[in-house]
PDB file of C-alpha atoms in Angstrom:
ATOM      1  CA  MET A   1     -16.516   6.090 -21.376  1.00 45.00           C
ATOM      2  CA  PRO A   2     -15.291   5.098 -18.072  1.00 59.00           C
ATOM      3  CA  ASP A   3     -15.307   7.024 -14.938  1.00 71.00           C
ATOM      4  CA  SER A   4     -12.302   6.295 -12.622  1.00 79.00           C
ATOM      5  CA  LEU A   5     -12.812   5.548  -8.677  1.00 89.00           C
ATOM      6  CA  ILE A   6      -9.806   7.046  -6.785  1.00 92.00           C
ATOM      7  CA  VAL A   7      -9.202   5.311  -3.453  1.00 95.00           C
ATOM      8  CA  PRO A   8      -6.648   6.691  -0.949  1.00 97.00           C
ATOM      9  CA  LEU A   9      -5.574   3.194   0.830  1.00 97.00           C
ATOM     10  CA  PHE A  10      -3.147   2.695   3.857  1.00 97.00           C
ATOM     11  CA  VAL A  11      -0.904  -0.474   3.110  1.00 97.00           C
ATOM     12  CA  THR A  12       0.375  -1.966   6.889  1.00 96.00           C
ATOM     13  CA  THR A  13       2.548  -5.304   7.246  1.00 95.00           C
ATOM     14  CA  ASP A  14       5.657  -6.606   8.606  1.00 93.00           C
ATOM     15  CA  LEU A  15       8.491  -7.364   6.712  1.00 94.00           C
ATOM     16  CA  PRO A  16      11.743  -9.967   7.127  1.00 92.00           C
ATOM     17  CA  PRO A  17      14.043  -8.056   8.587  1.00 87.00           C
ATOM     18  CA  HIS A  18      16.812  -7.344   6.072  1.00 89.00           C
ATOM     19  CA  ALA A  19      13.922  -6.727   3.637  1.00 93.00           C
ATOM     20  CA  ASP A  20      14.395  -3.923   0.691  1.00 95.00           C
ATOM     21  CA  LEU A  21      11.765  -1.209   1.389  1.00 95.00           C
ATOM     22  CA  ALA A  22      12.009   0.390  -2.150  1.00 96.00           C
ATOM     23  CA  GLU A  23      11.127  -3.873  -3.487  1.00 97.00           C
ATOM     24  CA  PHE A  24       8.869  -4.029  -0.992  1.00 97.00           C
ATOM     25  CA  GLY A  25       7.563  -0.779  -3.025  1.00 96.00           C
ATOM     26  CA  GLU A  26       8.158  -2.041  -6.380  1.00 95.00           C
ATOM     27  CA  LEU A  27       5.886  -5.619  -5.142  1.00 96.00           C
ATOM     28  CA  LEU A  28       2.761  -3.063  -3.881  1.00 96.00           C
ATOM     29  CA  ALA A  29       3.057  -1.108  -7.650  1.00 94.00           C
ATOM     30  CA  ARG A  30       2.882  -4.113  -9.355  1.00 94.00           C
ATOM     31  CA  THR A  31      -0.151  -6.428  -7.928  1.00 94.00           C
ATOM     32  CA  ALA A  32      -2.450  -2.922  -8.053  1.00 90.00           C
ATOM     33  CA  ARG A  33      -2.005  -3.312 -11.962  1.00 91.00           C
ATOM     34  CA  VAL A  34      -4.417  -5.962 -12.104  1.00 90.00           C
ATOM     35  CA  LEU A  35      -7.006  -6.978  -9.777  1.00 91.00           C
ATOM     36  CA  GLY A  36     -10.238  -8.938  -8.876  1.00 88.00           C
ATOM     37  CA  PRO A  37     -11.150 -12.110 -10.173  1.00 87.00           C
ATOM     38  CA  ASP A  38     -12.189 -10.650 -13.459  1.00 85.00           C
ATOM     39  CA  GLY A  39      -9.382  -9.308 -14.232  1.00 86.00           C
ATOM     40  CA  TYR A  40      -9.761  -5.306 -14.063  1.00 87.00           C
ATOM     41  CA  GLU A  41      -6.855  -2.916 -14.523  1.00 89.00           C
ATOM     42  CA  ALA A  42      -5.979  -0.509 -11.638  1.00 92.00           C
ATOM     43  CA  SER A  43      -2.728   2.031 -11.000  1.00 92.00           C
ATOM     44  CA  LEU A  44      -1.418   2.778  -7.297  1.00 94.00           C
ATOM     45  CA  SER A  45       0.526   5.668  -6.477  1.00 94.00           C
ATOM     46  CA  GLY A  46       2.650   6.746  -3.103  1.00 96.00           C
ATOM     47  CA  LYS A  47       5.068   6.339  -0.709  1.00 97.00           C
ATOM     48  CA  VAL A  48       6.374   3.299   1.588  1.00 97.00           C
ATOM     49  CA  PHE A  49       8.036   3.978   4.785  1.00 96.00           C
ATOM     50  CA  TRP A  50       9.159   1.928   7.874  1.00 94.00           C
ATOM     51  CA  LEU A  51       6.772   2.126  11.158  1.00 90.00           C
ATOM     52  CA  ASP A  52      10.080   1.342  13.317  1.00 79.00           C
ATOM     53  CA  ARG A  53       9.120   1.465  17.239  1.00 73.00           C
ATOM     54  CA  PRO A  54      10.611   4.869  18.780  1.00 72.00           C
ATOM     55  CA  VAL A  55      13.232   3.840  20.954  1.00 74.00           C
ATOM     56  CA  LEU A  56      12.778   5.201  24.036  1.00 78.00           C
ATOM     57  CA  PRO A  57      15.484   6.504  26.750  1.00 84.00           C
ATOM     58  CA  GLY A  58      17.295   2.979  28.140  1.00 84.00           C
ATOM     59  CA  GLN A  59      15.542   0.816  25.614  1.00 81.00           C
ATOM     60  CA  GLN A  60      17.377  -1.444  22.929  1.00 78.00           C
ATOM     61  CA  PRO A  61      16.941  -0.904  19.578  1.00 74.00           C
ATOM     62  CA  VAL A  62      14.774  -3.385  17.817  1.00 72.00           C
ATOM     63  CA  ALA A  63      17.136  -6.719  17.510  1.00 76.00           C
ATOM     64  CA  ASP A  64      18.416  -7.382  13.954  1.00 76.00           C
ATOM     65  CA  ASP A  65      16.600 -10.708  13.648  1.00 81.00           C
ATOM     66  CA  GLU A  66      12.858  -9.212  14.979  1.00 84.00           C
ATOM     67  CA  LEU A  67      10.260  -8.859  11.654  1.00 88.00           C
ATOM     68  CA  ARG A  68      10.188  -4.724  10.442  1.00 88.00           C
ATOM     69  CA  PHE A  69       6.773  -2.848  10.178  1.00 92.00           C
ATOM     70  CA  ALA A  70       6.488  -1.396   6.529  1.00 96.00           C
ATOM     71  CA  GLY A  71       3.389   0.667   5.723  1.00 96.00           C
ATOM     72  CA  MET A  72       2.303   2.652   2.206  1.00 97.00           C
ATOM     73  CA  LEU A  73       0.078   5.482   1.913  1.00 97.00           C
ATOM     74  CA  GLY A  74      -1.087   6.132  -1.446  1.00 97.00           C
ATOM     75  CA  HIS A  75      -4.205   6.076  -3.736  1.00 96.00           C
ATOM     76  CA  LEU A  76      -5.181   3.075  -6.309  1.00 95.00           C
ATOM     77  CA  ALA A  77      -6.748   4.619  -9.696  1.00 92.00           C
ATOM     78  CA  VAL A  78      -9.768   2.350 -11.099  1.00 90.00           C
ATOM     79  CA  SER A  79     -11.235   3.278 -14.395  1.00 80.00           C
ATOM     80  CA  VAL A  80     -14.949   1.865 -13.873  1.00 69.00           C
ATOM     81  CA  PRO A  81     -17.769   1.249 -16.351  1.00 63.00           C
ATOM     82  CA  ALA A  82     -20.766   4.032 -16.761  1.00 49.00           C
ATOM     83  CA  GLY A  83     -23.621   2.406 -14.970  1.00 49.00           C
ATOM     84  CA  PRO A  84     -23.021   0.453 -11.969  1.00 59.00           C
ATOM     85  CA  GLY A  85     -19.398   0.302 -11.273  1.00 65.00           C
ATOM     86  CA  ARG A  86     -17.441  -0.877  -8.712  1.00 75.00           C
ATOM     87  CA  ASP A  87     -17.429   0.719  -5.177  1.00 87.00           C
ATOM     88  CA  VAL A  88     -14.466   1.010  -2.735  1.00 91.00           C
ATOM     89  CA  ARG A  89     -15.524  -1.526  -0.320  1.00 93.00           C
ATOM     90  CA  GLU A  90     -15.073  -4.276  -3.398  1.00 91.00           C
ATOM     91  CA  VAL A  91     -11.624  -2.280  -4.595  1.00 93.00           C
ATOM     92  CA  VAL A  92     -10.462  -3.091  -1.205  1.00 95.00           C
ATOM     93  CA  ARG A  93     -11.170  -6.151  -0.639  1.00 95.00           C
ATOM     94  CA  ASP A  94      -9.421  -6.763  -4.153  1.00 94.00           C
ATOM     95  CA  VAL A  95      -6.162  -5.006  -3.450  1.00 95.00           C
ATOM     96  CA  ARG A  96      -6.390  -6.872   0.221  1.00 96.00           C
ATOM     97  CA  ARG A  97      -6.745 -10.359  -1.818  1.00 96.00           C
ATOM     98  CA  ALA A  98      -3.405  -9.219  -4.063  1.00 96.00           C
ATOM     99  CA  VAL A  99      -1.209  -7.922  -1.474  1.00 96.00           C
ATOM    100  CA  GLY A 100      -1.597 -10.646   0.720  1.00 96.00           C
ATOM    101  CA  ALA A 101      -0.875 -13.091  -1.578  1.00 96.00           C
ATOM    102  CA  ALA A 102       2.083 -10.950  -3.507  1.00 96.00           C
ATOM    103  CA  VAL A 103       3.407 -10.630   0.538  1.00 96.00           C
ATOM    104  CA  THR A 104       3.037 -14.229   1.055  1.00 96.00           C
ATOM    105  CA  GLU A 105       4.923 -15.405  -2.043  1.00 96.00           C
ATOM    106  CA  ARG A 106       7.926 -12.893  -1.937  1.00 96.00           C
ATOM    107  CA  TYR A 107       8.779 -12.827   1.681  1.00 95.00           C
ATOM    108  CA  GLY A 108       7.033 -16.186   2.900  1.00 92.00           C
ATOM    109  CA  ASP A 109       4.651 -16.040   6.081  1.00 89.00           C
ATOM    110  CA  VAL A 110       4.785 -12.673   8.124  1.00 85.00           C
ATOM    111  CA  GLY A 111       3.028 -14.168  10.827  1.00 83.00           C
ATOM    112  CA  ALA A 112      -0.210 -11.621   9.390  1.00 87.00           C
ATOM    113  CA  ALA A 113      -1.755 -11.057   6.455  1.00 92.00           C
ATOM    114  CA  PRO A 114      -0.771  -7.190   5.232  1.00 95.00           C
ATOM    115  CA  ALA A 115      -3.763  -5.162   6.362  1.00 96.00           C
ATOM    116  CA  VAL A 116      -5.440  -3.025   3.874  1.00 97.00           C
ATOM    117  CA  PHE A 117      -7.232  -0.074   4.947  1.00 95.00           C
ATOM    118  CA  ALA A 118      -9.067   2.669   2.259  1.00 96.00           C
ATOM    119  CA  ILE A 119      -8.532   6.196   3.947  1.00 97.00           C
ATOM    120  CA  ARG A 120      -8.999   9.705   3.465  1.00 96.00           C
ATOM    121  CA  ASP A 121      -7.251  11.516   1.457  1.00 94.00           C
ATOM    122  CA  ARG A 122      -6.268  14.224   3.992  1.00 96.00           C
ATOM    123  CA  ASP A 123      -4.526  11.410   6.349  1.00 96.00           C
ATOM    124  CA  VAL A 124      -2.240  10.764   2.762  1.00 96.00           C
ATOM    125  CA  ARG A 125      -1.335  14.340   2.301  1.00 93.00           C
ATOM    126  CA  GLU A 126      -0.658  14.907   6.094  1.00 95.00           C
ATOM    127  CA  ARG A 127       0.275  11.053   7.382  1.00 94.00           C
ATOM    128  CA  THR A 128       2.804  10.384   4.542  1.00 95.00           C
ATOM    129  CA  PRO A 129       6.764  10.937   6.378  1.00 94.00           C
ATOM    130  CA  ASP A 130       8.900  12.947   4.321  1.00 93.00           C
ATOM    131  CA  SER A 131      11.948  10.353   3.974  1.00 92.00           C
ATOM    132  CA  ALA A 132       9.307   8.013   2.358  1.00 94.00           C
ATOM    133  CA  LEU A 133      10.253   6.331  -0.830  1.00 94.00           C
ATOM    134  CA  VAL A 134       8.113   6.935  -3.976  1.00 95.00           C
ATOM    135  CA  VAL A 135       5.876   4.177  -5.540  1.00 93.00           C
ATOM    136  CA  ALA A 136       3.594   4.112  -8.567  1.00 87.00           C
ATOM    137  CA  THR A 137       2.202   2.101 -11.616  1.00 80.00           C
ATOM    138  CA  ARG A 138       2.106   3.953 -14.454  1.00 61.00           C
ATOM    139  CA  PRO A 139      -0.422   5.647 -15.504  1.00 57.00           C
ATOM    140  CA  ALA A 140      -0.818   6.231 -11.319  1.00 43.00           C
ATOM    141  CA  ALA A 141       0.923   9.466 -11.451  1.00 45.00           C
ATOM    142  CA  GLU A 142      -1.282  11.091 -14.163  1.00 51.00           C
ATOM    143  CA  LEU A 143      -4.968   9.684 -12.919  1.00 47.00           C
ATOM    144  CA  VAL A 144      -4.198  10.671  -9.809  1.00 47.00           C
ATOM    145  CA  GLY A 145      -3.077  13.618 -10.674  1.00 50.00           C
ATOM    146  CA  ALA A 146      -5.744  14.889 -12.990  1.00 48.00           C
ATOM    147  CA  ALA A 147      -8.588  13.632 -10.252  1.00 46.00           C
ATOM    148  CA  ARG A 148      -6.355  16.591  -7.650  1.00 46.00           C
TER     149      ARG A 148
END
C-alpha cells in the first residue's frame, strides 16, 4: 500500500503586469498533477498571492508595465510506493521543472525561472497572507487534511 509524502512548498515567479492571480494558481495546480520523467501523480493544495514591494512615502507605485512578483505557499502530496520511494529533493526538482516549463509556455520568458523551495510546514501556516487565493488539485485537500 502506498504511503504519502507531503512536501510544504514555496513557489515564486515574476509574471507579466496584467496577469491574473487566480489563473496563475490554476496553472500551478494543473502542472502539479503529473510530475517527473515517469509521470507519477501528485496534487497541490495552497494559496497564491502578490508579493508587491511596499510603497513608502515619497515613492512611486509599481508602473503598469512592470513585471509583478507572485508567490504560492502550500503542500504537494505524492503517493509513494512501499519500499524505497521518492525523496523530497527529487519531488522538488520535478515540481521545479514542471512549473518552469508551464510558466514559460503560458507567460513567455519573464527573465528568470520560477523558484520552487521545500520549506517548513510552519512557514506555510504562518506566512500565508489572509488575502491569498486558494488553489488545489483534487484530492490534495483530502490528502493534506488527513495528514494533519
